[in-house]
PDB file of C-alpha atoms in Angstrom:
ATOM      1  CA  MET A   1      65.994 102.549  53.770  1.00 42.00           C
ATOM      2  CA  ALA A   2      66.131  99.155  55.456  1.00 42.00           C
ATOM      3  CA  PHE A   3      67.220  95.634  54.844  1.00 44.00           C
ATOM      4  CA  ALA A   4      64.614  92.957  54.182  1.00 38.00           C
ATOM      5  CA  GLN A   5      63.079  91.707  57.398  1.00 36.00           C
ATOM      6  CA  THR A   6      64.177  88.371  58.820  1.00 36.00           C
ATOM      7  CA  SER A   7      62.662  86.388  61.652  1.00 32.00           C
ATOM      8  CA  ALA A   8      65.758  86.389  63.833  1.00 35.00           C
ATOM      9  CA  SER A   9      69.353  87.507  63.768  1.00 37.00           C
ATOM     10  CA  SER A  10      72.195  85.031  63.631  1.00 40.00           C
ATOM     11  CA  LEU A  11      75.885  85.151  62.972  1.00 44.00           C
ATOM     12  CA  SER A  12      75.334  83.026  59.871  1.00 53.00           C
ATOM     13  CA  ALA A  13      72.784  85.380  58.258  1.00 62.00           C
ATOM     14  CA  SER A  14      73.050  88.811  59.817  1.00 89.00           C
ATOM     15  CA  ARG A  15      72.078  92.225  58.505  1.00 96.00           C
ATOM     16  CA  ILE A  16      75.291  94.178  59.065  1.00 98.00           C
ATOM     17  CA  LEU A  17      75.948  97.904  58.874  1.00 98.00           C
ATOM     18  CA  VAL A  18      79.555  99.001  58.190  1.00 98.00           C
ATOM     19  CA  THR A  19      80.142 102.730  58.622  1.00 98.00           C
ATOM     20  CA  GLY A  20      83.205 103.971  56.806  1.00 97.00           C
ATOM     21  CA  GLY A  21      82.721 100.939  54.600  1.00 98.00           C
ATOM     22  CA  ALA A  22      84.374 102.485  51.537  1.00 97.00           C
ATOM     23  CA  GLY A  23      87.532 103.276  53.459  1.00 96.00           C
ATOM     24  CA  PHE A  24      90.757 101.306  53.597  1.00 96.00           C
ATOM     25  CA  ILE A  25      89.912  98.933  56.452  1.00 97.00           C
ATOM     26  CA  GLY A  26      86.150  99.187  55.971  1.00 98.00           C
ATOM     27  CA  SER A  27      86.263  97.954  52.387  1.00 98.00           C
ATOM     28  CA  HIS A  28      88.332  94.913  53.371  1.00 98.00           C
ATOM     29  CA  LEU A  29      85.846  94.223  56.160  1.00 98.00           C
ATOM     30  CA  CYS A  30      82.979  94.399  53.658  1.00 98.00           C
ATOM     31  CA  ASP A  31      84.847  91.863  51.492  1.00 98.00           C
ATOM     32  CA  ARG A  32      85.173  89.482  54.406  1.00 98.00           C
ATOM     33  CA  LEU A  33      81.542  89.799  55.487  1.00 98.00           C
ATOM     34  CA  ILE A  34      80.232  89.211  51.959  1.00 97.00           C
ATOM     35  CA  GLU A  35      82.536  86.189  51.638  1.00 96.00           C
ATOM     36  CA  ASP A  36      81.003  84.922  54.888  1.00 96.00           C
ATOM     37  CA  GLY A  37      77.505  85.155  53.370  1.00 95.00           C
ATOM     38  CA  GLN A  38      76.302  88.187  55.331  1.00 96.00           C
ATOM     39  CA  GLU A  39      74.005  91.015  54.193  1.00 97.00           C
ATOM     40  CA  VAL A  40      76.027  94.218  54.261  1.00 98.00           C
ATOM     41  CA  LEU A  41      74.980  97.859  54.156  1.00 98.00           C
ATOM     42  CA  CYS A  42      78.088  99.933  53.448  1.00 98.00           C
ATOM     43  CA  VAL A  43      77.667 103.524  54.637  1.00 98.00           C
ATOM     44  CA  ASP A  44      80.183 106.247  53.774  1.00 97.00           C
ATOM     45  CA  ASN A  45      80.205 109.979  53.085  1.00 95.00           C
ATOM     46  CA  TYR A  46      83.277 109.555  50.832  1.00 95.00           C
ATOM     47  CA  TYR A  47      85.303 112.170  52.704  1.00 92.00           C
ATOM     48  CA  THR A  48      88.265 109.772  52.767  1.00 91.00           C
ATOM     49  CA  GLY A  49      86.550 106.597  51.569  1.00 93.00           C
ATOM     50  CA  ARG A  50      86.631 105.868  47.833  1.00 94.00           C
ATOM     51  CA  ARG A  51      84.059 104.250  45.578  1.00 96.00           C
ATOM     52  CA  GLN A  52      86.721 102.222  43.779  1.00 96.00           C
ATOM     53  CA  ASN A  53      87.456 100.400  47.046  1.00 97.00           C
ATOM     54  CA  ILE A  54      84.036  98.748  46.899  1.00 97.00           C
ATOM     55  CA  ALA A  55      83.327  98.851  43.143  1.00 97.00           C
ATOM     56  CA  HIS A  56      84.063  95.121  42.839  1.00 97.00           C
ATOM     57  CA  LEU A  57      81.237  94.391  45.302  1.00 97.00           C
ATOM     58  CA  ALA A  58      78.569  96.099  43.193  1.00 94.00           C
ATOM     59  CA  GLY A  59      75.953  93.562  42.220  1.00 90.00           C
ATOM     60  CA  GLN A  60      77.028  91.059  44.852  1.00 92.00           C
ATOM     61  CA  PRO A  61      74.028  89.449  46.560  1.00 91.00           C
ATOM     62  CA  GLY A  62      73.394  91.065  49.922  1.00 95.00           C
ATOM     63  CA  PHE A  63      75.579  94.136  49.352  1.00 97.00           C
ATOM     64  CA  GLU A  64      74.141  97.676  49.434  1.00 97.00           C
ATOM     65  CA  THR A  65      75.679 101.124  49.649  1.00 97.00           C
ATOM     66  CA  LEU A  66      74.362 104.357  51.118  1.00 97.00           C
ATOM     67  CA  ARG A  67      75.979 107.793  51.067  1.00 97.00           C
ATOM     68  CA  HIS A  68      75.495 109.136  54.569  1.00 97.00           C
ATOM     69  CA  ASP A  69      77.364 111.087  57.246  1.00 97.00           C
ATOM     70  CA  VAL A  70      77.282 109.385  60.670  1.00 97.00           C
ATOM     71  CA  THR A  71      77.062 112.750  62.406  1.00 97.00           C
ATOM     72  CA  LEU A  72      73.405 112.569  61.305  1.00 97.00           C
ATOM     73  CA  PRO A  73      70.960 109.913  62.581  1.00 96.00           C
ATOM     74  CA  LEU A  74      70.440 106.805  60.473  1.00 97.00           C
ATOM     75  CA  TYR A  75      67.262 104.748  60.488  1.00 96.00           C
ATOM     76  CA  VAL A  76      67.749 101.163  59.309  1.00 97.00           C
ATOM     77  CA  GLU A  77      66.990  97.710  60.666  1.00 96.00           C
ATOM     78  CA  ILE A  78      70.165  95.801  61.391  1.00 97.00           C
ATOM     79  CA  ASP A  79      71.634  93.086  63.623  1.00 97.00           C
ATOM     80  CA  GLN A  80      75.236  94.252  63.856  1.00 98.00           C
ATOM     81  CA  ILE A  81      77.103  97.527  63.455  1.00 98.00           C
ATOM     82  CA  TYR A  82      80.788  97.986  62.708  1.00 98.00           C
ATOM     83  CA  ASN A  83      81.525 101.645  63.387  1.00 98.00           C
ATOM     84  CA  LEU A  84      84.667 102.533  61.417  1.00 98.00           C
ATOM     85  CA  ALA A  85      83.676 105.988  60.198  1.00 96.00           C
ATOM     86  CA  CYS A  86      86.381 108.550  60.913  1.00 91.00           C
ATOM     87  CA  PRO A  87      89.390 109.949  59.028  1.00 84.00           C
ATOM     88  CA  ALA A  88      92.380 108.100  60.474  1.00 78.00           C
ATOM     89  CA  SER A  89      95.497 109.739  59.063  1.00 69.00           C
ATOM     90  CA  PRO A  90      96.912 113.045  60.384  1.00 76.00           C
ATOM     91  CA  VAL A  91      96.655 114.713  56.953  1.00 79.00           C
ATOM     92  CA  HIS A  92      92.936 113.992  56.792  1.00 79.00           C
ATOM     93  CA  TYR A  93      91.843 114.341  60.414  1.00 77.00           C
ATOM     94  CA  GLN A  94      93.765 117.615  60.906  1.00 83.00           C
ATOM     95  CA  PHE A  95      92.283 119.166  57.742  1.00 84.00           C
ATOM     96  CA  ASP A  96      88.956 119.707  59.547  1.00 88.00           C
ATOM     97  CA  PRO A  97      89.590 118.942  63.228  1.00 92.00           C
ATOM     98  CA  VAL A  98      86.145 120.044  64.412  1.00 92.00           C
ATOM     99  CA  GLN A  99      84.442 117.692  61.965  1.00 92.00           C
ATOM    100  CA  THR A 100      86.836 114.909  62.994  1.00 93.00           C
ATOM    101  CA  LEU A 101      85.791 115.305  66.610  1.00 94.00           C
ATOM    102  CA  LYS A 102      82.121 115.435  65.621  1.00 95.00           C
ATOM    103  CA  THR A 103      82.512 112.247  63.601  1.00 94.00           C
ATOM    104  CA  SER A 104      83.981 110.400  66.583  1.00 96.00           C
ATOM    105  CA  VAL A 105      81.537 111.731  69.174  1.00 97.00           C
ATOM    106  CA  HIS A 106      78.282 112.447  67.310  1.00 97.00           C
ATOM    107  CA  GLY A 107      78.881 109.397  65.133  1.00 97.00           C
ATOM    108  CA  ALA A 108      79.259 107.190  68.188  1.00 98.00           C
ATOM    109  CA  ILE A 109      76.091 108.659  69.745  1.00 98.00           C
ATOM    110  CA  ASN A 110      74.073 108.065  66.576  1.00 98.00           C
ATOM    111  CA  MET A 111      75.332 104.519  66.044  1.00 98.00           C
ATOM    112  CA  LEU A 112      74.892 103.620  69.707  1.00 98.00           C
ATOM    113  CA  GLY A 113      71.345 105.014  69.551  1.00 98.00           C
ATOM    114  CA  LEU A 114      70.698 102.822  66.522  1.00 98.00           C
ATOM    115  CA  ALA A 115      72.106  99.810  68.362  1.00 98.00           C
ATOM    116  CA  LYS A 116      69.950 100.589  71.390  1.00 98.00           C
ATOM    117  CA  ARG A 117      66.785 100.830  69.276  1.00 98.00           C
ATOM    118  CA  THR A 118      67.400  97.695  67.222  1.00 98.00           C
ATOM    119  CA  GLY A 119      69.140  95.560  69.835  1.00 97.00           C
ATOM    120  CA  ALA A 120      72.171  95.288  67.542  1.00 98.00           C
ATOM    121  CA  ARG A 121      75.640  94.320  68.661  1.00 98.00           C
ATOM    122  CA  ILE A 122      78.038  97.171  67.897  1.00 98.00           C
ATOM    123  CA  PHE A 123      81.787  97.298  67.270  1.00 98.00           C
ATOM    124  CA  GLN A 124      83.839 100.458  67.751  1.00 98.00           C
ATOM    125  CA  ALA A 125      87.061 100.941  65.826  1.00 98.00           C
ATOM    126  CA  SER A 126      89.141 102.743  68.435  1.00 98.00           C
ATOM    127  CA  THR A 127      92.842 103.354  68.025  1.00 95.00           C
ATOM    128  CA  SER A 128      96.277 103.028  69.560  1.00 94.00           C
ATOM    129  CA  GLU A 129      96.286 106.831  69.541  1.00 94.00           C
ATOM    130  CA  VAL A 130      94.286 106.714  72.790  1.00 96.00           C
ATOM    131  CA  TYR A 131      97.667 105.885  74.388  1.00 95.00           C
ATOM    132  CA  GLY A 132      99.207 109.106  73.050  1.00 92.00           C
ATOM    133  CA  ASP A 133     102.989 109.273  73.454  1.00 90.00           C
ATOM    134  CA  PRO A 134     103.156 106.268  75.787  1.00 91.00           C
ATOM    135  CA  THR A 135     105.287 106.056  78.912  1.00 93.00           C
ATOM    136  CA  VAL A 136     104.540 102.306  79.170  1.00 94.00           C
ATOM    137  CA  HIS A 137     105.959  99.917  76.573  1.00 93.00           C
ATOM    138  CA  PRO A 138     104.508  97.783  75.074  1.00 95.00           C
ATOM    139  CA  GLN A 139     101.036  99.217  75.649  1.00 94.00           C
ATOM    140  CA  PRO A 140      98.526  97.021  77.504  1.00 95.00           C
ATOM    141  CA  GLU A 141      94.800  97.779  77.570  1.00 97.00           C
ATOM    142  CA  THR A 142      95.094  98.741  81.256  1.00 97.00           C
ATOM    143  CA  TYR A 143      97.324 101.735  80.391  1.00 95.00           C
ATOM    144  CA  TRP A 144      95.375 105.008  80.479  1.00 96.00           C
ATOM    145  CA  GLY A 145      97.641 106.846  78.083  1.00 93.00           C
ATOM    146  CA  ASN A 146      99.612 110.077  77.808  1.00 93.00           C
ATOM    147  CA  VAL A 147      97.614 112.362  75.499  1.00 93.00           C
ATOM    148  CA  ASN A 148      97.928 116.092  74.935  1.00 93.00           C
ATOM    149  CA  PRO A 149      94.278 117.277  74.934  1.00 94.00           C
ATOM    150  CA  LEU A 150      95.194 120.650  73.366  1.00 95.00           C
ATOM    151  CA  GLY A 151      97.475 119.549  70.536  1.00 91.00           C
ATOM    152  CA  THR A 152      96.854 119.239  66.817  1.00 92.00           C
ATOM    153  CA  ARG A 153      96.337 115.468  67.139  1.00 91.00           C
ATOM    154  CA  ALA A 154      93.783 115.800  69.941  1.00 92.00           C
ATOM    155  CA  CYS A 155      90.779 116.008  67.614  1.00 91.00           C
ATOM    156  CA  TYR A 156      91.433 112.362  66.740  1.00 90.00           C
ATOM    157  CA  ASP A 157      93.021 111.081  69.968  1.00 94.00           C
ATOM    158  CA  GLU A 158      90.478 112.630  72.317  1.00 96.00           C
ATOM    159  CA  GLY A 159      87.596 111.980  69.928  1.00 95.00           C
ATOM    160  CA  LYS A 160      88.342 108.264  70.041  1.00 96.00           C
ATOM    161  CA  ARG A 161      88.793 108.353  73.817  1.00 97.00           C
ATOM    162  CA  ALA A 162      85.411 110.054  74.193  1.00 97.00           C
ATOM    163  CA  ALA A 163      83.839 107.464  71.872  1.00 98.00           C
ATOM    164  CA  GLU A 164      85.146 104.668  74.111  1.00 98.00           C
ATOM    165  CA  THR A 165      83.566 106.409  77.109  1.00 98.00           C
ATOM    166  CA  LEU A 166      80.234 106.607  75.289  1.00 98.00           C
ATOM    167  CA  PHE A 167      80.356 102.931  74.370  1.00 98.00           C
ATOM    168  CA  PHE A 168      80.918 101.793  77.938  1.00 98.00           C
ATOM    169  CA  ASP A 169      78.305 104.198  79.311  1.00 98.00           C
ATOM    170  CA  TYR A 170      75.739 102.912  76.818  1.00 98.00           C
ATOM    171  CA  ARG A 171      76.561  99.391  77.968  1.00 98.00           C
ATOM    172  CA  ARG A 172      76.175 100.295  81.647  1.00 98.00           C
ATOM    173  CA  GLN A 173      73.085 102.496  81.230  1.00 98.00           C
ATOM    174  CA  HIS A 174      71.264 100.856  78.303  1.00 98.00           C
ATOM    175  CA  ARG A 175      72.729  97.319  78.187  1.00 98.00           C
ATOM    176  CA  VAL A 176      73.951  97.760  74.608  1.00 98.00           C
ATOM    177  CA  ALA A 177      76.161  94.859  73.475  1.00 98.00           C
ATOM    178  CA  ILE A 178      79.503  96.519  72.644  1.00 98.00           C
ATOM    179  CA  LYS A 179      82.886  95.486  71.285  1.00 98.00           C
ATOM    180  CA  VAL A 180      85.810  97.924  71.377  1.00 98.00           C
ATOM    181  CA  ALA A 181      89.129  97.371  69.603  1.00 98.00           C
ATOM    182  CA  ARG A 182      92.189  99.595  69.763  1.00 98.00           C
ATOM    183  CA  ILE A 183      93.677  99.304  66.274  1.00 98.00           C
ATOM    184  CA  PHE A 184      97.405  99.800  65.809  1.00 96.00           C
ATOM    185  CA  ASN A 185      99.110 100.804  62.548  1.00 94.00           C
ATOM    186  CA  THR A 186      97.523  98.880  59.695  1.00 97.00           C
ATOM    187  CA  TYR A 187      98.638  98.765  56.069  1.00 97.00           C
ATOM    188  CA  GLY A 188      97.816  97.027  52.805  1.00 97.00           C
ATOM    189  CA  PRO A 189      96.153  97.528  49.413  1.00 97.00           C
ATOM    190  CA  ARG A 190      93.554 100.335  49.149  1.00 96.00           C
ATOM    191  CA  MET A 191      95.460 102.734  51.373  1.00 94.00           C
ATOM    192  CA  HIS A 192      95.004 106.258  50.044  1.00 89.00           C
ATOM    193  CA  PRO A 193      98.156 107.369  48.186  1.00 86.00           C
ATOM    194  CA  ASN A 194      97.993 110.807  49.820  1.00 84.00           C
ATOM    195  CA  ASP A 195      96.907 109.878  53.334  1.00 83.00           C
ATOM    196  CA  GLY A 196     100.210 110.906  54.901  1.00 82.00           C
ATOM    197  CA  ARG A 197     100.738 107.574  56.682  1.00 89.00           C
ATOM    198  CA  VAL A 198     104.256 106.302  56.883  1.00 93.00           C
ATOM    199  CA  VAL A 199     103.786 103.102  54.831  1.00 96.00           C
ATOM    200  CA  SER A 200     101.947 104.770  51.946  1.00 95.00           C
ATOM    201  CA  ASN A 201     104.297 107.791  52.038  1.00 95.00           C
ATOM    202  CA  PHE A 202     107.417 105.656  51.819  1.00 97.00           C
ATOM    203  CA  ILE A 203     106.075 103.380  49.083  1.00 97.00           C
ATOM    204  CA  VAL A 204     104.843 106.248  46.887  1.00 96.00           C
ATOM    205  CA  GLN A 205     108.098 108.145  47.317  1.00 96.00           C
ATOM    206  CA  ALA A 206     110.188 105.026  46.633  1.00 97.00           C
ATOM    207  CA  LEU A 207     108.261 104.083  43.499  1.00 96.00           C
ATOM    208  CA  GLN A 208     108.806 107.577  42.150  1.00 95.00           C
ATOM    209  CA  ASN A 209     112.482 107.626  43.221  1.00 96.00           C
ATOM    210  CA  GLU A 210     111.828 110.675  45.365  1.00 96.00           C
ATOM    211  CA  PRO A 211     113.537 111.323  48.737  1.00 96.00           C
ATOM    212  CA  ILE A 212     112.082 109.241  51.576  1.00 96.00           C
ATOM    213  CA  THR A 213     111.002 111.819  54.158  1.00 95.00           C
ATOM    214  CA  ILE A 214     111.649 110.700  57.735  1.00 94.00           C
ATOM    215  CA  TYR A 215     110.452 112.929  60.544  1.00 91.00           C
ATOM    216  CA  GLY A 216     112.920 112.984  63.407  1.00 90.00           C
ATOM    217  CA  ASP A 217     115.985 110.740  63.332  1.00 92.00           C
ATOM    218  CA  GLY A 218     114.006 107.634  62.394  1.00 93.00           C
ATOM    219  CA  SER A 219     114.570 105.891  65.719  1.00 93.00           C
ATOM    220  CA  GLN A 220     110.910 106.108  66.730  1.00 92.00           C
ATOM    221  CA  THR A 221     109.156 102.759  66.467  1.00 93.00           C
ATOM    222  CA  ARG A 222     105.880 101.460  65.069  1.00 93.00           C
ATOM    223  CA  SER A 223     104.249  98.054  64.713  1.00 95.00           C
ATOM    224  CA  PHE A 224     102.595  97.272  61.371  1.00 96.00           C
ATOM    225  CA  CYS A 225      99.647  94.887  60.937  1.00 98.00           C
ATOM    226  CA  TYR A 226      98.538  93.697  57.504  1.00 98.00           C
ATOM    227  CA  VAL A 227      94.913  94.529  56.813  1.00 98.00           C
ATOM    228  CA  THR A 228      93.628  90.958  56.354  1.00 98.00           C
ATOM    229  CA  ASP A 229      95.062  89.981  59.722  1.00 98.00           C
ATOM    230  CA  LEU A 230      93.292  92.922  61.321  1.00 98.00           C
ATOM    231  CA  VAL A 231      89.948  92.133  59.663  1.00 98.00           C
ATOM    232  CA  ASP A 232      90.161  88.542  60.889  1.00 98.00           C
ATOM    233  CA  ALA A 233      90.627  89.813  64.453  1.00 98.00           C
ATOM    234  CA  ILE A 234      87.714  92.258  64.153  1.00 98.00           C
ATOM    235  CA  VAL A 235      85.340  89.519  62.964  1.00 98.00           C
ATOM    236  CA  ARG A 236      86.524  87.207  65.741  1.00 98.00           C
ATOM    237  CA  LEU A 237      85.906  89.909  68.347  1.00 98.00           C
ATOM    238  CA  MET A 238      82.384  90.552  67.096  1.00 98.00           C
ATOM    239  CA  ALA A 239      81.588  86.839  67.439  1.00 97.00           C
ATOM    240  CA  THR A 240      82.609  86.632  71.122  1.00 97.00           C
ATOM    241  CA  PRO A 241      80.048  86.403  73.956  1.00 97.00           C
ATOM    242  CA  ASP A 242      78.499  89.648  75.217  1.00 96.00           C
ATOM    243  CA  ASP A 243      80.612  89.685  78.375  1.00 96.00           C
ATOM    244  CA  ILE A 244      83.748  90.199  76.248  1.00 97.00           C
ATOM    245  CA  THR A 245      83.600  93.916  75.509  1.00 98.00           C
ATOM    246  CA  GLY A 246      87.199  95.019  75.158  1.00 96.00           C
ATOM    247  CA  PRO A 247      88.953  97.283  74.779  1.00 98.00           C
ATOM    248  CA  ILE A 248      91.275  94.827  73.067  1.00 98.00           C
ATOM    249  CA  ASN A 249      94.496  95.765  71.317  1.00 98.00           C
ATOM    250  CA  LEU A 250      94.616  94.597  67.692  1.00 98.00           C
ATOM    251  CA  GLY A 251      97.943  94.924  65.935  1.00 97.00           C
ATOM    252  CA  ASN A 252     101.213  93.230  65.160  1.00 97.00           C
ATOM    253  CA  PRO A 253     103.652  93.196  68.100  1.00 96.00           C
ATOM    254  CA  ALA A 254     106.698  93.046  65.803  1.00 96.00           C
ATOM    255  CA  GLU A 255     108.364  96.427  66.306  1.00 95.00           C
ATOM    256  CA  PHE A 256     110.393  98.328  63.704  1.00 96.00           C
ATOM    257  CA  THR A 257     112.054 101.717  63.645  1.00 96.00           C
ATOM    258  CA  ILE A 258     110.860 104.144  61.012  1.00 96.00           C
ATOM    259  CA  ARG A 259     114.324 104.026  59.453  1.00 96.00           C
ATOM    260  CA  GLN A 260     114.158 100.226  59.213  1.00 97.00           C
ATOM    261  CA  LEU A 261     110.812 100.518  57.428  1.00 97.00           C
ATOM    262  CA  ALA A 262     112.226 103.056  54.972  1.00 97.00           C
ATOM    263  CA  GLU A 263     115.220 100.873  54.163  1.00 97.00           C
ATOM    264  CA  MET A 264     112.960  97.820  53.690  1.00 97.00           C
ATOM    265  CA  VAL A 265     110.688  99.732  51.283  1.00 97.00           C
ATOM    266  CA  ILE A 266     113.695 100.944  49.268  1.00 97.00           C
ATOM    267  CA  ALA A 267     115.038  97.401  49.015  1.00 97.00           C
ATOM    268  CA  LEU A 268     111.697  95.851  48.020  1.00 97.00           C
ATOM    269  CA  THR A 269     110.976  98.475  45.364  1.00 96.00           C
ATOM    270  CA  GLY A 270     114.485  98.636  43.959  1.00 96.00           C
ATOM    271  CA  SER A 271     114.258 102.388  44.400  1.00 96.00           C
ATOM    272  CA  ARG A 272     117.030 104.954  43.961  1.00 96.00           C
ATOM    273  CA  SER A 273     115.503 107.062  46.731  1.00 96.00           C
ATOM    274  CA  LYS A 274     117.671 108.548  49.487  1.00 96.00           C
ATOM    275  CA  LEU A 275     116.640 109.244  53.070  1.00 96.00           C
ATOM    276  CA  GLU A 276     115.762 112.838  53.935  1.00 94.00           C
ATOM    277  CA  PHE A 277     115.302 113.817  57.587  1.00 94.00           C
ATOM    278  CA  ARG A 278     112.891 116.525  58.737  1.00 92.00           C
ATOM    279  CA  GLN A 279     111.717 117.992  62.037  1.00 89.00           C
ATOM    280  CA  LEU A 280     109.511 115.722  64.121  1.00 83.00           C
ATOM    281  CA  PRO A 281     105.876 116.994  64.400  1.00 81.00           C
ATOM    282  CA  PRO A 282     104.478 117.865  67.849  1.00 80.00           C
ATOM    283  CA  ASP A 283     103.186 114.969  69.984  1.00 72.00           C
ATOM    284  CA  ASP A 284     104.427 112.322  67.546  1.00 78.00           C
ATOM    285  CA  PRO A 285     104.710 109.096  69.591  1.00 79.00           C
ATOM    286  CA  ARG A 286     108.279 107.902  70.179  1.00 84.00           C
ATOM    287  CA  GLN A 287     107.305 104.253  70.384  1.00 85.00           C
ATOM    288  CA  ARG A 288     104.284 102.148  69.616  1.00 89.00           C
ATOM    289  CA  ARG A 289     103.870  98.427  70.139  1.00 93.00           C
ATOM    290  CA  PRO A 290     100.740  96.540  71.206  1.00 95.00           C
ATOM    291  CA  ASP A 291     100.560  94.031  74.002  1.00 97.00           C
ATOM    292  CA  ILE A 292      98.218  91.496  72.363  1.00 98.00           C
ATOM    293  CA  ALA A 293      97.999  88.975  75.202  1.00 98.00           C
ATOM    294  CA  LEU A 294      94.227  89.574  75.470  1.00 98.00           C
ATOM    295  CA  ALA A 295      93.679  89.056  71.736  1.00 98.00           C
ATOM    296  CA  ARG A 296      95.657  85.835  71.895  1.00 98.00           C
ATOM    297  CA  SER A 297      93.758  84.477  74.882  1.00 98.00           C
ATOM    298  CA  LEU A 298      90.218  85.713  74.135  1.00 97.00           C
ATOM    299  CA  LEU A 299      90.179  85.555  70.336  1.00 98.00           C
ATOM    300  CA  GLY A 300      92.738  82.851  69.627  1.00 97.00           C
ATOM    301  CA  TRP A 301      94.301  85.368  67.252  1.00 98.00           C
ATOM    302  CA  GLN A 302      97.703  86.641  66.311  1.00 96.00           C
ATOM    303  CA  PRO A 303      99.007  88.172  63.073  1.00 98.00           C
ATOM    304  CA  LYS A 304     100.251  85.823  60.358  1.00 97.00           C
ATOM    305  CA  VAL A 305     101.583  88.147  57.645  1.00 98.00           C
ATOM    306  CA  ALA A 306     105.215  89.218  58.014  1.00 97.00           C
ATOM    307  CA  LEU A 307     106.008  92.849  57.259  1.00 97.00           C
ATOM    308  CA  ALA A 308     108.088  92.101  54.165  1.00 97.00           C
ATOM    309  CA  ASP A 309     105.334  89.898  52.689  1.00 98.00           C
ATOM    310  CA  GLY A 310     102.658  92.484  53.340  1.00 98.00           C
ATOM    311  CA  LEU A 311     104.789  95.255  51.906  1.00 98.00           C
ATOM    312  CA  ILE A 312     105.261  93.299  48.677  1.00 98.00           C
ATOM    313  CA  GLU A 313     101.462  93.106  48.245  1.00 97.00           C
ATOM    314  CA  THR A 314     101.043  96.768  49.138  1.00 98.00           C
ATOM    315  CA  ILE A 315     103.813  97.860  46.776  1.00 97.00           C
ATOM    316  CA  GLY A 316     102.123  95.914  43.983  1.00 96.00           C
ATOM    317  CA  TYR A 317      98.893  97.798  44.646  1.00 96.00           C
ATOM    318  CA  PHE A 318     100.619 101.183  44.539  1.00 95.00           C
ATOM    319  CA  ARG A 319     102.520 100.248  41.371  1.00 95.00           C
ATOM    320  CA  GLU A 320      99.178  99.743  39.677  1.00 93.00           C
ATOM    321  CA  CYS A 321      97.699 102.934  41.142  1.00 90.00           C
ATOM    322  CA  LEU A 322     100.653 105.036  40.022  1.00 89.00           C
ATOM    323  CA  GLY A 323     101.231 103.248  36.733  1.00 83.00           C
ATOM    324  CA  VAL A 324     104.795 102.321  37.695  1.00 81.00           C
ATOM    325  CA  PRO A 325     106.128  99.258  35.819  1.00 76.00           C
ATOM    326  CA  LYS A 326     107.228  96.265  37.841  1.00 70.00           C
ATOM    327  CA  ILE A 327     110.939  95.586  38.058  1.00 62.00           C
ATOM    328  CA  ARG A 328     112.809  92.487  39.217  1.00 56.00           C
ATOM    329  CA  VAL A 329     114.058  92.927  42.779  1.00 53.00           C
ATOM    330  CA  ALA A 330     116.231  90.548  44.788  1.00 51.00           C
ATOM    331  CA  VAL A 331     114.557  89.766  48.139  1.00 50.00           C
TER     332      VAL A 331
END
């Protein structure tokens, strides 16, 4: 399978491969690329990605889909690769930790090999989890992290760290044009209702008036970036000159405690839910906030969507998914 041949690649008419393209972030990236007039091949094995995330793109000029697992080689002709394939929530990546690690490592090797053969520019969706439970706050790209390599989260944390190593070694050894972004907590429509992430958990529980489960005392912090802001940053990074490789932090530096998030979700949904505290899981980071000075200076980017505004959009999506009627809420 291959895209139609063109005489030369350009940012205005590129043949673009998006792995994990039916996932939460991947589907929004496909939207953006199609809107920009690109030819997009969306590749997904549908382990966590969902067909309904990209159903609206069916029949769009320049959009194709292919069911494929990135742990296996892929032979297509492309100009750019966005490598987003990997389960990203603890519920999903801990279900089959060996496969998670294979997806990060073997997937990176296969996509980098494809980039090497075709001369494509390649983007790697890395993660703030490479910082582990950080001892530096906020986290700059120069921080090497504090990761437990033997814990239950290591299949994802260390898999992404190994993928970053592979990307930079392919650049040094084979001159592959790479872009690496460390993505912090992202939320928005098309999140999986059962992915176990804090935003989707709280919204689903609130809409059903169930107890809001907070692990620990709720004082741990996170920074939440709305998905369209993130996609804009990813596209900007891919368009930078080859000497800008990253890693670059992409996320919203506004920091909230988990308890603050829970209370905001309850208020915005008009829920009758109460807070319920449970034991904190092992290696759960106590604080997480990106230093985005590099993104500001190199990409001219910073998030625009405030948390409350993004939550309203996300709540609307989950209301539709769950069939919960809309109620009037004072904001």
